[in-house]
Structures are given as C-alpha cells and as structure tokens.
C-alpha cells in the first residue's frame, strides 16, 4: 500500500482513539488536539519505517508518551474538580458494602460524571483503564503500549474499577 | 487507605464480582458469582452497582476529532511531501544531468589523465636547456599524443555504433523476422 493511502487508512482507523485517550489524559480538549495532531504528523513521518500491523500500538504508545511529556512540561496540576474527601470515602465504603448497599446505590450515572471521574483517576491506573474499557485494547497490547508487565495491567485495571466506583459514590452522595 | 469490605466478601470474591460486572470473567467465574448473588443480597448489591458503572463506562459517548486538526495534519504532511518531492526531483535532474554528461566527462577525464601523465613522465622542463625547435617538437608530440587518444575514443565509438546498431540490430531483426514468419505461418 502506498504511503499516502496507508496514512489515510491509519488516520481513519485511529484518529478518534488517539484523541479520546489524549482527552482523558490531558483533561482538556486543546491539549488533546495538539497531541493528536503531533501523533498523526509523526505517523506520517515514520509511515515507511514501521510495520503496518504494529501501527496501532505504535500510535498509541506515541500518544501516551506525548501525554506524559506534556504533563511533565506543562506541570499540569492535578487539581480535582471534585475533591474526594477521605473521611467521606470511608463512610461510603462502610455504608455501601457492609451495611445497606442500596442506600448509596449509584443511580443515573451521567456521561459527564463518569467522564470526570475517569479523568480524575491517577494516571498510572487511568491509562490501562481507558485503553481497555473505552478503546478496546487487549491486555497484551496495553502491556506493550505502556511498557508494563501483563499482570500489572490487570492489577491496574482492577484498581481503576474500584477507584471509579468510589468516586461515583461520592457523586451519587452529593446529588442526593 | 484500606477499603473495607462487607462480611463474607473477600478480595478474591470482590475481584470476581467486578470482573463479572465488567463482562470479562470466565464462564465458570460468572456462574459462581451469579449463584452467590442469588444467595447473598450483599453480593447481588455489589454486582449491580458495578454492572451499572460498567454499563455507563462502556456506553460513554466518544468524541470525534475535529476536522480542523485533520486539515492541519494534511497541510503539514503536504508540505512534507512537497519538500520530499522537490528534493527527489532535484536529485533526479542532477542524476540525469550527470548521466548525460557521463561520456564527455569520461573523455575529458581521459584527456586530462593523458596530459598529466605526459607532463609527469616527460623529463622536467628546463627552459634554459631547450631551444625553440625543441619546444616546438614537444608541442607537436603532445598534439600527436592527444590526437591518438581522440582517435582511440573515436574508434571505440564507431566500433560500438557498428557492433550495436549494425551487427546486433541485424541479428535481432533476423530473429524477429523468423518469429514473425513462424507466427504468421509464412
């Protein structure tokens, strides 16, 4: 396949995956757009150098590395929109799991709530979670993209799921 | 912070519940969790909570990359391509130019080599020792040697012309006419 056709195909296939991943990592659309643009340009520049089958992993790894670079350079503070109160969390855990689970049952989770909750996950567990749950990557692919062992990926995803559940309970509690 | 779990639900069971809720547990684990959920309200409640979250996560609307980003990328890559094409065209032109000039350059090189070697191997010039007649003779010899080189080149060219255009082409024509005869049945 010629370079241009190959590039167009790759753009079509992966542009939104890159963009969405960048949004969750950067927590803002502007930076996500910049990163996506940079990744696509780098893809074009290296179009003849990488294996077509490995292109997806290469692009996502580049995206991840660029996000990390941006975060380090810009020193984006991880100020949380919703500060999770530790005491509140403990109380919720006690009530929800041991006592009366229905009392703090998460109802009507909105897209915005869940997006914000995901955005606020710690980066280390957010990356594999977003790649697995939202982008549909497999454990092995995530392990290659993030350069971490396969079992670590599984552990991070589990932690992210638990953490997300806690965060959403805080939202549910605030709304009631 | 250590997360507190309800009684009878250990880490392993909680992991199984979560995996079942998110849909990536094995069939046996799923059966086990569903069976326990039917027996234990706490298990069921946790499973339902996680299921709802998992459903919400999986159904999140994805953002589409704005068109202007793609346009920017296209502009950048077009410039990149243009630069690449320009440089490749220039290199092609240069190659063509050098190829066209290859024979004259080779001839010129040979002439230069012959002149240089003539000057090197010739006895050092000692103006005071040579008369005007000697100098004229040397010049004549130089011209003669250059003529010899030119003649050799010319002969080579003629021979090549003859070999390729005459002998080879004649043989090819003969061969082709045989093939033609065979094909047309003549």
Short mmCIF file of C-alpha atoms in Angstrom, two decimals, chain A:
data_model
loop_
_atom_site.label_atom_id
_atom_site.label_comp_id
_atom_site.label_asym_id
_atom_site.label_seq_id
_atom_site.Cartn_x
_atom_site.Cartn_y
_atom_site.Cartn_z
CA UNK A 1 0.00 0.00 0.00
CA UNK A 2 1.45 3.41 -0.92
CA UNK A 3 2.39 5.77 1.91
CA UNK A 4 -0.49 8.20 1.44
CA UNK A 5 -3.16 5.51 1.22
CA UNK A 6 -1.67 3.77 4.25
CA UNK A 7 -1.63 7.04 6.17
CA UNK A 8 -5.22 7.89 5.25
CA UNK A 9 -6.30 4.45 6.40
CA UNK A 10 -4.47 4.79 9.70
CA UNK A 11 -5.96 8.25 10.31
CA UNK A 12 -9.45 6.97 9.65
CA UNK A 13 -8.97 3.99 11.92
CA UNK A 14 -7.24 5.53 14.90
CA UNK A 15 -7.75 9.29 14.99
CA UNK A 16 -10.63 9.16 17.46
CA UNK A 17 -8.91 6.60 19.69
CA UNK A 18 -5.87 8.83 19.94
CA UNK A 19 -8.00 11.91 20.52
CA UNK A 20 -10.18 10.36 23.21
CA UNK A 21 -7.22 8.85 25.01
CA UNK A 22 -5.49 12.24 24.95
CA UNK A 23 -8.61 13.94 26.34
CA UNK A 24 -8.73 11.60 29.33
CA UNK A 25 -5.03 12.01 29.94
CA UNK A 26 -4.81 15.76 29.46
CA UNK A 27 -8.27 16.65 30.81
CA UNK A 28 -8.67 19.34 28.17
CA UNK A 29 -9.60 19.38 24.52
CA UNK A 30 -6.97 21.87 23.33
CA UNK A 31 -4.02 19.80 24.50
CA UNK A 32 -5.69 16.66 23.24
CA UNK A 33 -5.99 18.22 19.78
CA UNK A 34 -2.34 19.27 19.81
CA UNK A 35 -1.23 15.82 20.85
CA UNK A 36 -3.38 14.10 18.26
CA UNK A 37 -2.01 16.39 15.57
CA UNK A 38 1.54 15.68 16.67
CA UNK A 39 0.95 11.93 16.72
CA UNK A 40 -0.52 11.96 13.22
CA UNK A 41 2.36 14.03 11.85
CA UNK A 42 4.87 11.67 13.46
CA UNK A 43 2.96 8.76 11.98
CA UNK A 44 3.28 10.33 8.54
CA UNK A 45 6.99 10.94 9.02
CA UNK A 46 7.52 7.30 10.02
CA UNK A 47 4.97 5.75 7.69
CA UNK A 48 7.58 3.70 5.84
CA UNK A 49 9.51 2.71 8.94
CA UNK A 50 7.00 0.72 10.93
CA UNK A 51 5.12 -2.48 10.41
CA UNK A 52 1.55 -1.82 9.36
CA UNK A 53 0.23 -4.38 11.87
CA UNK A 54 2.10 -2.72 14.69
CA UNK A 55 0.92 0.76 13.69
CA UNK A 56 -1.95 0.87 16.18
CA UNK A 57 0.27 0.05 19.15
CA UNK A 58 2.95 2.42 17.86
CA UNK A 59 0.47 5.29 17.55
CA UNK A 60 -1.00 4.70 21.00
CA UNK A 61 2.43 4.41 22.58
CA UNK A 62 3.43 7.68 20.93
CA UNK A 63 0.21 9.26 22.20
CA UNK A 64 0.83 8.02 25.72
CA UNK A 65 4.44 9.21 25.72
CA UNK A 66 3.45 12.61 24.35
CA UNK A 67 0.76 12.98 27.01
CA UNK A 68 3.27 12.18 29.73
CA UNK A 69 5.75 14.66 28.21
CA UNK A 70 3.09 17.37 28.01
CA UNK A 71 2.01 16.76 31.58
CA UNK A 72 5.57 16.95 32.80
CA UNK A 73 6.44 20.03 30.76
CA UNK A 74 3.34 21.99 31.49
CA UNK A 75 3.23 20.78 35.06
CA UNK A 76 -0.49 20.42 34.84
CA UNK A 77 -1.72 20.36 38.35
CA UNK A 78 -3.96 17.52 39.15
CA UNK A 79 -6.41 19.75 40.91
CA UNK A 80 -9.52 17.80 41.13
CA UNK A 81 -12.84 19.31 40.27
CA UNK A 82 -14.36 17.11 42.81
CA UNK A 83 -12.14 16.59 45.79
CA UNK A 84 -12.74 13.19 47.19
CA UNK A 85 -12.92 13.54 50.89
CA UNK A 86 -11.13 10.67 52.57
CA UNK A 87 -13.49 10.57 55.51
CA UNK A 88 -16.47 10.66 53.21
CA UNK A 89 -14.98 7.79 51.24
CA UNK A 90 -14.56 5.67 54.31
CA UNK A 91 -18.09 6.39 55.39
CA UNK A 92 -19.40 5.43 51.98
CA UNK A 93 -17.43 2.24 51.94
CA UNK A 94 -18.81 1.29 55.31
CA UNK A 95 -22.37 2.06 54.40
CA UNK A 96 -22.44 0.73 50.90
CA UNK A 97 -20.72 -2.55 51.26
CA UNK A 98 -21.28 -3.65 54.81
CA UNK A 99 -24.48 -2.03 55.92
CA UNK A 100 -27.08 -1.08 53.44
CA UNK A 101 -25.77 -1.17 49.88
CA UNK A 102 -28.96 0.16 48.39
CA UNK A 103 -28.70 3.35 50.40
CA UNK A 104 -25.83 4.71 48.32
CA UNK A 105 -26.64 2.81 45.17
CA UNK A 106 -25.33 4.68 42.17
CA UNK A 107 -28.30 5.86 40.22
CA UNK A 108 -28.47 7.66 36.93
CA UNK A 109 -24.79 7.93 36.25
CA UNK A 110 -24.40 10.69 33.73
CA UNK A 111 -21.83 10.72 30.99
CA UNK A 112 -20.29 13.85 32.42
CA UNK A 113 -20.00 12.38 35.91
CA UNK A 114 -18.33 9.28 34.69
CA UNK A 115 -16.02 11.16 32.33
CA UNK A 116 -14.93 13.45 35.12
CA UNK A 117 -14.48 10.52 37.47
CA UNK A 118 -12.31 8.72 34.91
CA UNK A 119 -10.30 11.87 34.24
CA UNK A 120 -9.55 12.12 37.93
CA UNK A 121 -8.22 8.63 38.29
CA UNK A 122 -4.47 8.54 38.99
CA UNK A 123 -2.59 8.47 35.68
CA UNK A 124 -0.95 5.13 36.35
CA UNK A 125 -4.27 3.29 36.61
CA UNK A 126 -6.19 5.59 34.26
CA UNK A 127 -4.12 4.74 31.18
CA UNK A 128 -4.74 0.98 31.18
CA UNK A 129 -8.36 1.51 32.22
CA UNK A 130 -9.12 3.89 29.33
CA UNK A 131 -7.25 1.72 26.84
CA UNK A 132 -9.04 -1.44 27.98
CA UNK A 133 -12.56 -0.30 28.78
CA UNK A 134 -13.01 2.52 26.31
CA UNK A 135 -10.63 1.84 23.46
CA UNK A 136 -11.00 -1.92 23.39
CA UNK A 137 -7.33 -2.82 23.59
CA UNK A 138 -6.30 -6.21 24.90
CA UNK A 139 -4.16 -6.76 27.98
CA UNK A 140 -1.17 -7.74 25.86
CA UNK A 141 -1.48 -4.66 23.64
CA UNK A 142 -1.76 -2.40 26.69
CA UNK A 143 1.28 -4.08 28.19
CA UNK A 144 3.23 -3.22 25.02
CA UNK A 145 1.88 0.31 24.75
CA UNK A 146 2.59 1.23 28.36
CA UNK A 147 5.64 -0.97 28.65
CA UNK A 148 4.47 -2.64 31.83
CA UNK A 149 4.06 -6.36 32.63
CA UNK A 150 0.79 -8.01 31.68
CA UNK A 151 -0.18 -8.81 35.27
CA UNK A 152 0.45 -5.21 36.26
CA UNK A 153 -2.00 -4.13 33.58
CA UNK A 154 -4.64 -6.43 35.07
CA UNK A 155 -3.97 -5.16 38.58
CA UNK A 156 -4.15 -1.52 37.46
CA UNK A 157 -7.43 -2.08 35.66
CA UNK A 158 -8.93 -3.72 38.73
CA UNK A 159 -7.73 -0.85 40.92
CA UNK A 160 -9.17 1.66 38.48
CA UNK A 161 -12.54 -0.07 38.53
CA UNK A 162 -12.62 0.01 42.31
CA UNK A 163 -11.47 3.62 42.45
CA UNK A 164 -14.04 4.67 39.87
CA UNK A 165 -16.77 3.03 41.89
CA UNK A 166 -15.71 5.03 44.94
CA UNK A 167 -15.63 8.28 43.00
CA UNK A 168 -19.08 7.70 41.58
CA UNK A 169 -20.44 7.06 45.02
CA UNK A 170 -19.23 10.48 46.04
CA UNK A 171 -21.14 11.99 43.10
CA UNK A 172 -24.22 9.99 43.98
CA UNK A 173 -23.97 11.15 47.57
CA UNK A 174 -23.57 14.79 46.57
CA UNK A 175 -26.55 14.70 44.25
CA UNK A 176 -28.89 13.22 46.85
#
